[in-house]
XYZ file of N, CA, C and O in Angstrom:
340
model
N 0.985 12.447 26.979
C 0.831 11.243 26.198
C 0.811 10.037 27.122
O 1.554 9.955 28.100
N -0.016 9.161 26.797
C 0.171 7.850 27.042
C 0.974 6.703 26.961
O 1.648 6.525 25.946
N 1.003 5.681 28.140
C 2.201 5.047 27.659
C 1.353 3.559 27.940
O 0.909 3.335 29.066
N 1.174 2.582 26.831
C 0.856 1.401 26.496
C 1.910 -0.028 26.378
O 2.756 0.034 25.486
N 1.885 -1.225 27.194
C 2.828 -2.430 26.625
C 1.828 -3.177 26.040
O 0.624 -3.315 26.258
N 2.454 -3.533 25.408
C 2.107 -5.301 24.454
C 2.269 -6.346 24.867
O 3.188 -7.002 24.377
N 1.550 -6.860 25.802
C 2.453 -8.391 25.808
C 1.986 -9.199 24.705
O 1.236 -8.663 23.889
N 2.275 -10.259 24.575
C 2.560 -11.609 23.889
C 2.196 -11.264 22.398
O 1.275 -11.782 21.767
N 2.801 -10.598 22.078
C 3.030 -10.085 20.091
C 3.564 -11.313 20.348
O 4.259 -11.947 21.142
N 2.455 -11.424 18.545
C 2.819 -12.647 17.929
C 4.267 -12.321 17.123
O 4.465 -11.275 16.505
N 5.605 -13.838 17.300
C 6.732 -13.435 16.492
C 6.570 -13.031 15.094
O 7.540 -12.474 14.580
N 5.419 -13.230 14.316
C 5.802 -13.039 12.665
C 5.821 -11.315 13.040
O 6.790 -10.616 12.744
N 4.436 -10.704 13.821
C 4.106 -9.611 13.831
C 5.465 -8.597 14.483
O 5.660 -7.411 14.218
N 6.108 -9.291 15.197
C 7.401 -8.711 15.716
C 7.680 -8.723 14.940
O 7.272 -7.764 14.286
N 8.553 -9.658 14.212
C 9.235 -9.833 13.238
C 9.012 -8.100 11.772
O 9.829 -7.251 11.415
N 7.809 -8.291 11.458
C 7.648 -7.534 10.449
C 7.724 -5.582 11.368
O 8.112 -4.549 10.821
N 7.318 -5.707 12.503
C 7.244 -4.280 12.705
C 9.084 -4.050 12.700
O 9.642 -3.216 11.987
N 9.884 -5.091 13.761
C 11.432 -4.736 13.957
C 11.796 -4.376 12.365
O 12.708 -3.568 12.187
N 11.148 -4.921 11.250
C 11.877 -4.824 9.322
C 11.445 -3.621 8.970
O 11.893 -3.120 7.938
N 10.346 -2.822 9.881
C 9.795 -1.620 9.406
C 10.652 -1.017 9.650
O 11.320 -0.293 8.912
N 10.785 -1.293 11.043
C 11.519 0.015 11.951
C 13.296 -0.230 11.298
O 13.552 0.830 10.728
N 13.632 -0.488 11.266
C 14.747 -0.825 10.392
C 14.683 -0.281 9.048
O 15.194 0.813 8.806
N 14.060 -1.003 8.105
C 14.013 -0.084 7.240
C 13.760 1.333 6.666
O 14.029 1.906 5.611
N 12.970 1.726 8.102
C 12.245 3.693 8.104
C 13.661 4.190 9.110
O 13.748 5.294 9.647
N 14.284 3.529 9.164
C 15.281 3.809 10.549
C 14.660 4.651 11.584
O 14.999 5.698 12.137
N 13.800 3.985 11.657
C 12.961 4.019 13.382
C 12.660 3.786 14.259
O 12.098 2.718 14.015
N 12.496 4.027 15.817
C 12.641 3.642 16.456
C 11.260 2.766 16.582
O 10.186 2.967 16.016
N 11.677 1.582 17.636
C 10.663 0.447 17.435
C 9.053 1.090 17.889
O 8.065 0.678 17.280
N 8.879 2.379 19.280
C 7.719 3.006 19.592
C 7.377 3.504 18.401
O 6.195 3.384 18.079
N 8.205 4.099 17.577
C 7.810 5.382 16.240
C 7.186 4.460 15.382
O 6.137 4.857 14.876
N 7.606 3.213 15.061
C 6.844 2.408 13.996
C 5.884 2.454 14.269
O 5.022 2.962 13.552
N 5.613 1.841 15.636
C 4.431 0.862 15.785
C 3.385 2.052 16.393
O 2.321 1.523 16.715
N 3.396 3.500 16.636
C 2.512 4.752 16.507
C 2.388 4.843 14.696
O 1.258 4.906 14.212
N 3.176 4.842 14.103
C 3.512 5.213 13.003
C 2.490 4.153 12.003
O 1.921 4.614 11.014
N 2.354 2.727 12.396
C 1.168 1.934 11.759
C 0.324 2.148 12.182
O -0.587 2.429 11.403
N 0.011 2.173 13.703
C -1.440 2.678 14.154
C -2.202 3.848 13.411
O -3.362 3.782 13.004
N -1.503 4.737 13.325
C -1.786 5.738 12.696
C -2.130 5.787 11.110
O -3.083 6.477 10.749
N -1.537 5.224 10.372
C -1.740 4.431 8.852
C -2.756 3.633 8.839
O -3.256 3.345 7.752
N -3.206 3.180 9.868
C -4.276 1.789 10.365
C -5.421 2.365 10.384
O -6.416 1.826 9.901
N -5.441 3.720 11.032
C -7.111 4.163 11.433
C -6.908 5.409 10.673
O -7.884 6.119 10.913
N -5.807 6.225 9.577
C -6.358 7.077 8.628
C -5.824 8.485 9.915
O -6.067 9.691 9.910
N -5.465 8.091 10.358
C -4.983 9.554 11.352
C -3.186 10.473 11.039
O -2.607 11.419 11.573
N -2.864 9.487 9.859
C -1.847 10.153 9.371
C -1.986 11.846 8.674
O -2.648 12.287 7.735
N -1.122 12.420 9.542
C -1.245 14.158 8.778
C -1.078 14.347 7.108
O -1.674 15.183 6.428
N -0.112 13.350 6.633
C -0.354 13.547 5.518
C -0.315 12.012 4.722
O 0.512 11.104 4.807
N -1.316 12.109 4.080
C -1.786 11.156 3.308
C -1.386 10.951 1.497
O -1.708 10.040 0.734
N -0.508 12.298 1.228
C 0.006 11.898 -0.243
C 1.024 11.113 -0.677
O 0.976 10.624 -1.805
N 2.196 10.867 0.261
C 2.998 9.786 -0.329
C 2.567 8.690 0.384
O 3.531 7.930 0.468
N 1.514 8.177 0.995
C 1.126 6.911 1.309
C 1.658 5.739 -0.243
O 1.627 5.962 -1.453
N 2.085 4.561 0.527
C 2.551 3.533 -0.103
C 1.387 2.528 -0.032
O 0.684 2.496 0.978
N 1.186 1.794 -0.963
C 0.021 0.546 -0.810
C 0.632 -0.395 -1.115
O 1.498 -0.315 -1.986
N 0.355 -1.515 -0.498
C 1.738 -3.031 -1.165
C -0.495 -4.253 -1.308
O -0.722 -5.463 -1.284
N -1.355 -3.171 -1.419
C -2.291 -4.701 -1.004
C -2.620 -4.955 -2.894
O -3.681 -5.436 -3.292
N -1.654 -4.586 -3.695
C -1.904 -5.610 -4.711
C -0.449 -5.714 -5.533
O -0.492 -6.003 -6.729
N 0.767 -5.489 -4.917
C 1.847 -5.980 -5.201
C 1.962 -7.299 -5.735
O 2.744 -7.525 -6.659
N 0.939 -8.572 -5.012
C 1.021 -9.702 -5.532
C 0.896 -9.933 -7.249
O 1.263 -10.821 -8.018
N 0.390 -9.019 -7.352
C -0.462 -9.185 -9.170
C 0.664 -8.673 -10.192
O 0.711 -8.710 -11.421
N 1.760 -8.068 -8.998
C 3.014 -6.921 -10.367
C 3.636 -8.278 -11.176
O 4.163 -9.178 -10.523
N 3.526 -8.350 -12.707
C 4.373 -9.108 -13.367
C 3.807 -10.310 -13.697
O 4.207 -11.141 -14.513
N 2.532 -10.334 -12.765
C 2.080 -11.724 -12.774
C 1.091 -12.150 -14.291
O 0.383 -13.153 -14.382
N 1.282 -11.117 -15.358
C 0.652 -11.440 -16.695
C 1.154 -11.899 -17.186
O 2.205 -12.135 -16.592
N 1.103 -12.538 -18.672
C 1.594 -12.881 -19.459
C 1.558 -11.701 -20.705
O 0.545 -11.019 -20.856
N 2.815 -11.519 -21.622
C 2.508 -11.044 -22.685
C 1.151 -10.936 -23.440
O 0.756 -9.852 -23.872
N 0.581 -11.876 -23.559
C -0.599 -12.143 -24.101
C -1.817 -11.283 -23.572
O -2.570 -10.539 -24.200
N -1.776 -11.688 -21.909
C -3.110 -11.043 -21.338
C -2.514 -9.836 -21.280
O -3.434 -9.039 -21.098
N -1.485 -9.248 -21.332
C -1.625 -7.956 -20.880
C -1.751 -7.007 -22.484
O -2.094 -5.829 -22.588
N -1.386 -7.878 -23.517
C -1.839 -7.153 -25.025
C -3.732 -7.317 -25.018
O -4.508 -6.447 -25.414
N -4.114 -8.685 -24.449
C -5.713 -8.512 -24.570
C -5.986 -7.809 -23.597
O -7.185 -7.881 -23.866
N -5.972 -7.014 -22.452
C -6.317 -5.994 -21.618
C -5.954 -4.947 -22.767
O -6.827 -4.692 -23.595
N -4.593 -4.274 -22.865
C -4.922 -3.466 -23.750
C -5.694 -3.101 -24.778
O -6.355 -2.067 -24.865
N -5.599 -3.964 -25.549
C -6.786 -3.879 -26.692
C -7.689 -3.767 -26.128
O -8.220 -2.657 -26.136
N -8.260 -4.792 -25.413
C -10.316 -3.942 -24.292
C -10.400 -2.803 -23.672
O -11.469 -2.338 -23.276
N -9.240 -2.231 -23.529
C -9.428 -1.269 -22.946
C -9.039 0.037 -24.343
O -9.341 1.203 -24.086
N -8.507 -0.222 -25.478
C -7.998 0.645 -26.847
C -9.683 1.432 -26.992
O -9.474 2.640 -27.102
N -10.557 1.272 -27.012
C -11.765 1.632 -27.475
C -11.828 2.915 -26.356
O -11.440 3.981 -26.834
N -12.252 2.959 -24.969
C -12.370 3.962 -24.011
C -11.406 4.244 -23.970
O -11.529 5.095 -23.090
N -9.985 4.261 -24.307
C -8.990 5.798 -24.642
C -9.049 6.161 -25.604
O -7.936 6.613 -25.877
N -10.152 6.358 -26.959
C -10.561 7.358 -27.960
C -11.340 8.192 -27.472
O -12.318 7.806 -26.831
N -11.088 9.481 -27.661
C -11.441 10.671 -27.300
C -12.689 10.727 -28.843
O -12.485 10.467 -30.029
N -13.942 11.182 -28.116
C -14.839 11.408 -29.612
C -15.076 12.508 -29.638
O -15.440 13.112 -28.628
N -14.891 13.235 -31.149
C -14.549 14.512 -31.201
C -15.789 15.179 -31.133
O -15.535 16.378 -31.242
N -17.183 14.979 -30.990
C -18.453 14.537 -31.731
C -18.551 15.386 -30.337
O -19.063 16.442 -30.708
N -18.308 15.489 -28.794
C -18.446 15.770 -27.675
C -17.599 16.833 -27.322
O -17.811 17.707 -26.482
N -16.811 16.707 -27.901
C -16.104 18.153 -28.314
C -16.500 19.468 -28.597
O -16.082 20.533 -28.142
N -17.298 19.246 -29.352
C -17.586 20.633 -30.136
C -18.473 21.555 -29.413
O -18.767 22.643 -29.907
């Protein structure tokens, strides 16, 4: 294996890999293989992958829009029996 430094990481980007590695309780090399790898799809396993790129949107409805989404969407969850048979 290869061995690579970083110089001049930007602090936010420090910042967020040291909260990874902390929070995966990992070591700071294991993260930052550990995103690379998540980055270009070279992870061995790909089923409990986590996605946070639309976290922004959780909660962000109102009662209202999220009863008018339902309803537009009430029509395509009837099953027609007509295709059935």
């Amino acid at each position: 294996m290869r061995t690579i430094t970083l110089r001049k990481v930007p602090a936010e980007l420090m910042r967020k890999i040291l909260e990874r590695a902390k929070d995966g309780d990992l070591s700071l090399a294991k993260t930052v293989i550990t995103l690379l790898e998540e980055r270009l799809g070279l992870g061995s396993d790909t089923s409990d992958r986590t996605y946070h790129d639309l976290d922004h949107l959780a909660g962000s409805w109102t009662k209202e829009e999220c009863d008018a989404f339902d309803s537009a969407l009430s029509e395509g969850r009837l099953i027609d029996a007509e295709g059935w048979e």
